[in-house]
CSV table of C-alpha atoms in Angstrom, one decimal:
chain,number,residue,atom,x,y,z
N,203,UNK,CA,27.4,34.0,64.3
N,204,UNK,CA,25.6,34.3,61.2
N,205,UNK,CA,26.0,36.0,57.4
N,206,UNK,CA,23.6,35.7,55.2
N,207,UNK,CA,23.3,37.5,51.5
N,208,UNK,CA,19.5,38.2,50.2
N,209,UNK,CA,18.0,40.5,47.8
N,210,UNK,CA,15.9,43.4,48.6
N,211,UNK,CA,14.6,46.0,46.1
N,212,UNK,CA,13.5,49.4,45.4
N,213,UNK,CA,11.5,50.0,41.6
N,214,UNK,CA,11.5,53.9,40.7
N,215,UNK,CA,12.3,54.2,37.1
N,216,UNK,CA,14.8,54.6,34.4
N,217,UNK,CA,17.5,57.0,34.5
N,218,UNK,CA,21.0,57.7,35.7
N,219,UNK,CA,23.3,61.0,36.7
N,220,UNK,CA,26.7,59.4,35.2
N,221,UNK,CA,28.7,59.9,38.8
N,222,UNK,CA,29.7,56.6,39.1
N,223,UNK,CA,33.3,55.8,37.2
N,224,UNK,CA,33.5,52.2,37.6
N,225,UNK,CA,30.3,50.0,35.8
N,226,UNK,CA,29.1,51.3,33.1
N,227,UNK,CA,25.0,51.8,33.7
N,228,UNK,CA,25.5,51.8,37.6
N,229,UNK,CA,25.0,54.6,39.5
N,230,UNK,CA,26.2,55.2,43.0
N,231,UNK,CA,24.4,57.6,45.6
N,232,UNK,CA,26.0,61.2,46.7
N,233,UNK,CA,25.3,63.8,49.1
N,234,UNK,CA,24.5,65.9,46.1
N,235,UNK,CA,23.2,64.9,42.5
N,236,UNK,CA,22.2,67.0,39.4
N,237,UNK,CA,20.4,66.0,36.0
N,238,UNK,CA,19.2,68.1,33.2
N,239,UNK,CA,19.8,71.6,35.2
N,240,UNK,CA,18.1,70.5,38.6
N,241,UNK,CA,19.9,69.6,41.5
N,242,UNK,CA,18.7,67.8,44.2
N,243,UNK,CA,20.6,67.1,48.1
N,244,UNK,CA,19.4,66.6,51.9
N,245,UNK,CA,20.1,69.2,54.5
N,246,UNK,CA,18.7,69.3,58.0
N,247,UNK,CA,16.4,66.8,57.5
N,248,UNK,CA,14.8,68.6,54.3
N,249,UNK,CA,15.1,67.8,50.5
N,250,UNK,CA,16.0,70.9,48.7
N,251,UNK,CA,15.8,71.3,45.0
N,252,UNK,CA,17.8,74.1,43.2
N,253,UNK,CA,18.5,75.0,39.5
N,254,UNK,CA,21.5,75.3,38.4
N,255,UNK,CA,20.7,75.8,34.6
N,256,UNK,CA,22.3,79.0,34.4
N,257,UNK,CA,25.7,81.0,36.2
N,258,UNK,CA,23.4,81.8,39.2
N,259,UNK,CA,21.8,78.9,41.0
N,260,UNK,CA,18.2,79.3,42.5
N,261,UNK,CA,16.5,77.2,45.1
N,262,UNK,CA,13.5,76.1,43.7
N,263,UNK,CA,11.3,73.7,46.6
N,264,UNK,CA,12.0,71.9,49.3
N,265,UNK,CA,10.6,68.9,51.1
N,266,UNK,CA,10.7,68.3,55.1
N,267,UNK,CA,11.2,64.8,55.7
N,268,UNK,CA,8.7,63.0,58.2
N,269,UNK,CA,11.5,61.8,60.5
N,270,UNK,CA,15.0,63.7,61.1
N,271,UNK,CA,17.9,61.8,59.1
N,272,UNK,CA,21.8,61.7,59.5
N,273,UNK,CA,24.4,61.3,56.3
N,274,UNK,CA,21.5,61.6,53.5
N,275,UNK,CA,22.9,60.6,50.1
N,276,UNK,CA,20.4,60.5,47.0
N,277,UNK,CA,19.6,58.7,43.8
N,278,UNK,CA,18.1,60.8,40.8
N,279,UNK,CA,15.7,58.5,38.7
N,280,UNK,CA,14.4,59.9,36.0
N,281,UNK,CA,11.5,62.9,37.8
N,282,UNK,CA,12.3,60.9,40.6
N,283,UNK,CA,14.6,61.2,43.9
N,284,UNK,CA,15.7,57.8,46.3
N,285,UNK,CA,16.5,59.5,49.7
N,286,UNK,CA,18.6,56.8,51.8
N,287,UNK,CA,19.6,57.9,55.2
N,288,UNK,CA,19.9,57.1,58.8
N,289,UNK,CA,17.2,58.2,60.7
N,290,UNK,CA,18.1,59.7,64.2
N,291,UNK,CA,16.5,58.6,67.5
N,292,UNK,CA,13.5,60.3,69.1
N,293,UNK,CA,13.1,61.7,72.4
N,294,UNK,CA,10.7,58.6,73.6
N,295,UNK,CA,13.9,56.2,72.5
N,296,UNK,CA,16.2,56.6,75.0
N,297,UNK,CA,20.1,55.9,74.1
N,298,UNK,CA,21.0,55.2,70.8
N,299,UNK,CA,22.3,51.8,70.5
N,300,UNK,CA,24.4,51.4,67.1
N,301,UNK,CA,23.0,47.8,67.0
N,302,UNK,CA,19.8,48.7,66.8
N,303,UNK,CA,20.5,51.2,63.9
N,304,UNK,CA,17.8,51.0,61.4
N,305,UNK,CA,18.1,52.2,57.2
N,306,UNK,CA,15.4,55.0,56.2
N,307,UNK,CA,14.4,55.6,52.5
N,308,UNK,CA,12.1,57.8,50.7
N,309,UNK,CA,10.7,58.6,47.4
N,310,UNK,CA,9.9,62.0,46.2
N,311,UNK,CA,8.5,63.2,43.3
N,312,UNK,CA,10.5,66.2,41.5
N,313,UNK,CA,7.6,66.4,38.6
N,314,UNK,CA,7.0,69.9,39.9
N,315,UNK,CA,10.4,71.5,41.3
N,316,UNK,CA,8.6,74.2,43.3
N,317,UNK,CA,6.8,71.5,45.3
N,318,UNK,CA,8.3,68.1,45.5
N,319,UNK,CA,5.9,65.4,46.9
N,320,UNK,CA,6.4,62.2,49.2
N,321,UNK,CA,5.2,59.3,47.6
N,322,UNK,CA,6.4,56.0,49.7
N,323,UNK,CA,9.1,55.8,52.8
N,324,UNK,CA,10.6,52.4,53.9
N,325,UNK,CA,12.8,51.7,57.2
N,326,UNK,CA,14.4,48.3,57.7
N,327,UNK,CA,16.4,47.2,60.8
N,328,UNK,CA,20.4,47.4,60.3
N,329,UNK,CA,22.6,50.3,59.2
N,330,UNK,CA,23.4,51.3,55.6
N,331,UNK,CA,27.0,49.6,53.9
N,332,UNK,CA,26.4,50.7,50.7
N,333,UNK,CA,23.6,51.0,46.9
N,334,UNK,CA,23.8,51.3,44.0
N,335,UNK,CA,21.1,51.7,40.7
N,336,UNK,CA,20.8,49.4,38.1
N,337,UNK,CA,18.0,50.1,35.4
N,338,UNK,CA,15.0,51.1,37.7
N,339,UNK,CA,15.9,49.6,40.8
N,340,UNK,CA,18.0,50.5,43.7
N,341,UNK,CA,19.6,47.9,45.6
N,342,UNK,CA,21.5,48.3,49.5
N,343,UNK,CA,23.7,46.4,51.1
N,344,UNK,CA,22.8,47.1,55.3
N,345,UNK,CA,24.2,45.2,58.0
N,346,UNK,CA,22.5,43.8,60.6
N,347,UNK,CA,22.3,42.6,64.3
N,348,UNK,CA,19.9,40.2,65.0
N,349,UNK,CA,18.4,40.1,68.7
N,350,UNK,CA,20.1,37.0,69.7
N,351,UNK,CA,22.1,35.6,72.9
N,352,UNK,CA,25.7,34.9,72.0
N,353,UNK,CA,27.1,34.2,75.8
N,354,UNK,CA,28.5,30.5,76.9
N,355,UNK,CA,25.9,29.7,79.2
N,356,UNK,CA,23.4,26.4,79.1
N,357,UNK,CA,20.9,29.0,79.0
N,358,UNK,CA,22.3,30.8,75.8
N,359,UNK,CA,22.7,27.3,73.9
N,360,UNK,CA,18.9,26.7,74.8
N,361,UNK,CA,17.8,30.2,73.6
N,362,UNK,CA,19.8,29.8,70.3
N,363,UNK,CA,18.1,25.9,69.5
N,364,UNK,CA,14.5,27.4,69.6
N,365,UNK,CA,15.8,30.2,67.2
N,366,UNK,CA,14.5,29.8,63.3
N,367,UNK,CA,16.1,30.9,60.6
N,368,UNK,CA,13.0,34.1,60.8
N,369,UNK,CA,15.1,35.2,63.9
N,370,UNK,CA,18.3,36.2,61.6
N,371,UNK,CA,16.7,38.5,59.3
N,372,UNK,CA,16.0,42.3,59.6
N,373,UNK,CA,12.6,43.4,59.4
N,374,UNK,CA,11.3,46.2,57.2
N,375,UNK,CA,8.5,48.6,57.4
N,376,UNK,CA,6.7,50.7,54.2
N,377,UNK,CA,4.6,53.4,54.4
N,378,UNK,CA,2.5,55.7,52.3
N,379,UNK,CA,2.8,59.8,51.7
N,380,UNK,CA,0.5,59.6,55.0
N,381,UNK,CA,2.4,57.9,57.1
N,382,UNK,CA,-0.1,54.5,57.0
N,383,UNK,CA,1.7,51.1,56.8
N,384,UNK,CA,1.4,49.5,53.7
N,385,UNK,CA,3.7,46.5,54.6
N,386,UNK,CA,5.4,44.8,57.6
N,387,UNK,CA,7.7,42.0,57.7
N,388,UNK,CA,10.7,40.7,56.8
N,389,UNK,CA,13.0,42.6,54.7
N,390,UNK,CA,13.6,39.6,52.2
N,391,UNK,CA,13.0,35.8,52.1
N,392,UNK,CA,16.1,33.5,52.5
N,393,UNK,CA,16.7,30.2,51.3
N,394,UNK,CA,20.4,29.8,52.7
N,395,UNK,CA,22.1,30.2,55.5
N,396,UNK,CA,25.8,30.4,55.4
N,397,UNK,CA,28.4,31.3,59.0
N,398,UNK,CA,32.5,31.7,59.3
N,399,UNK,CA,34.3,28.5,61.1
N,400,UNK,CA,34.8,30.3,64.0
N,401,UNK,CA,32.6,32.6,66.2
N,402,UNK,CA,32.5,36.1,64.5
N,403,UNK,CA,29.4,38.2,66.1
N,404,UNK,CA,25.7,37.9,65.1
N,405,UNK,CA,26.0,40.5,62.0
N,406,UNK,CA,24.1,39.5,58.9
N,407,UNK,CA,24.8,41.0,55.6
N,408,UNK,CA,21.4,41.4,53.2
N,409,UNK,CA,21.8,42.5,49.6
């Protein structure tokens, strides 16, 4: 069993929509978020912009996402939008194993509300606790099961000595507005290793 606490981050830029109630300059992701008359949520895979500047709201642009995503929530950042979501299996996958669950993000740029534009995507292996934004950067919390043996057998305790500390950490995967990998690898670097008394399950916890 293993939990370990990293830091991974997201730079945008400045800005916040005031929905979160409990730290001051912290802002928490929503299904649905609005700033200076534009709001901005996730339905059916596609980001859809609408202005709600006056009594009668009016769709403005939308964006398809490259892959199809379950329980979208959304950061505004300044002309900005931070898209974290679970993206769903393909066809070519076979059964979706929640322990295999990976965390998608995007960034799209709202500069022109008729025609937002994909700039970067992200997807790193473990499912989505919770974020929050602080200043310019967005920061999750995932949760993650590492590929490991965790039966009592002398060929489990063998398998788990030739393990390095590489082994426990989720690996992450950017991409540009084409789709071309810009970086592959771990998700963070980790300089300590820290695990309950008692057997637990192989979940790691990276910040």
């Amino acid at each position: 069993a293993a939990d370990s606490r990293t830091s991974t981050a997201m730079p945008v830029a400045g800005g916040s929509t005031g929905t979160n109630v409990q730290e001051a300059g912290i802002d928490e992701p929503d299904t649905l978020k609005a700033v200076d008359g534009l709001a901005v949520t996730v339905h059916d895979s596609t980001l859809h912009l609408v202005d709600v500047s006056s009594d009668t709201p009016r769709a403005t642009g939308s964006l398809r996402l490259p892959v199809n995503v379950l329980d979208a929530q959304v950061f505004l950042v300044g002309k900005r939008a931070v898209v974290i979501a679970t993206p769903l299996p393909t066809q070519d996958s076979g059964a979706w194993d929640p322990g295999l669950q990976t965390t998608w993000t995007g960034v799209v740029d709202l500069a022109d509300a008729s025609a937002p534009t994909l700039i970067t995507t992200s997807e790193v292996e473990g499912f989505l606790v919770d974020a929050r934004l602080s200043g310019d950067t967005v920061r999750m919390v995932t949760s993650f099961r590492p590929n490991v043996p965790f039966t009592a057998e002398p060929t489990t305790d063998q398998a788990l000595a030739e393990l390095t500390g590489e082994d426990f950490l989720p690996q992450l995967i950017s991409r540009d507005a084409n789709g071309a990998p810009t970086k592959a690898g771990l998700a963070t670097s980790c300089t300590a290793l820290t695990h309950p008394s008692e057997a637990a399950g192989p979940q790691v916890t990276t910040v």
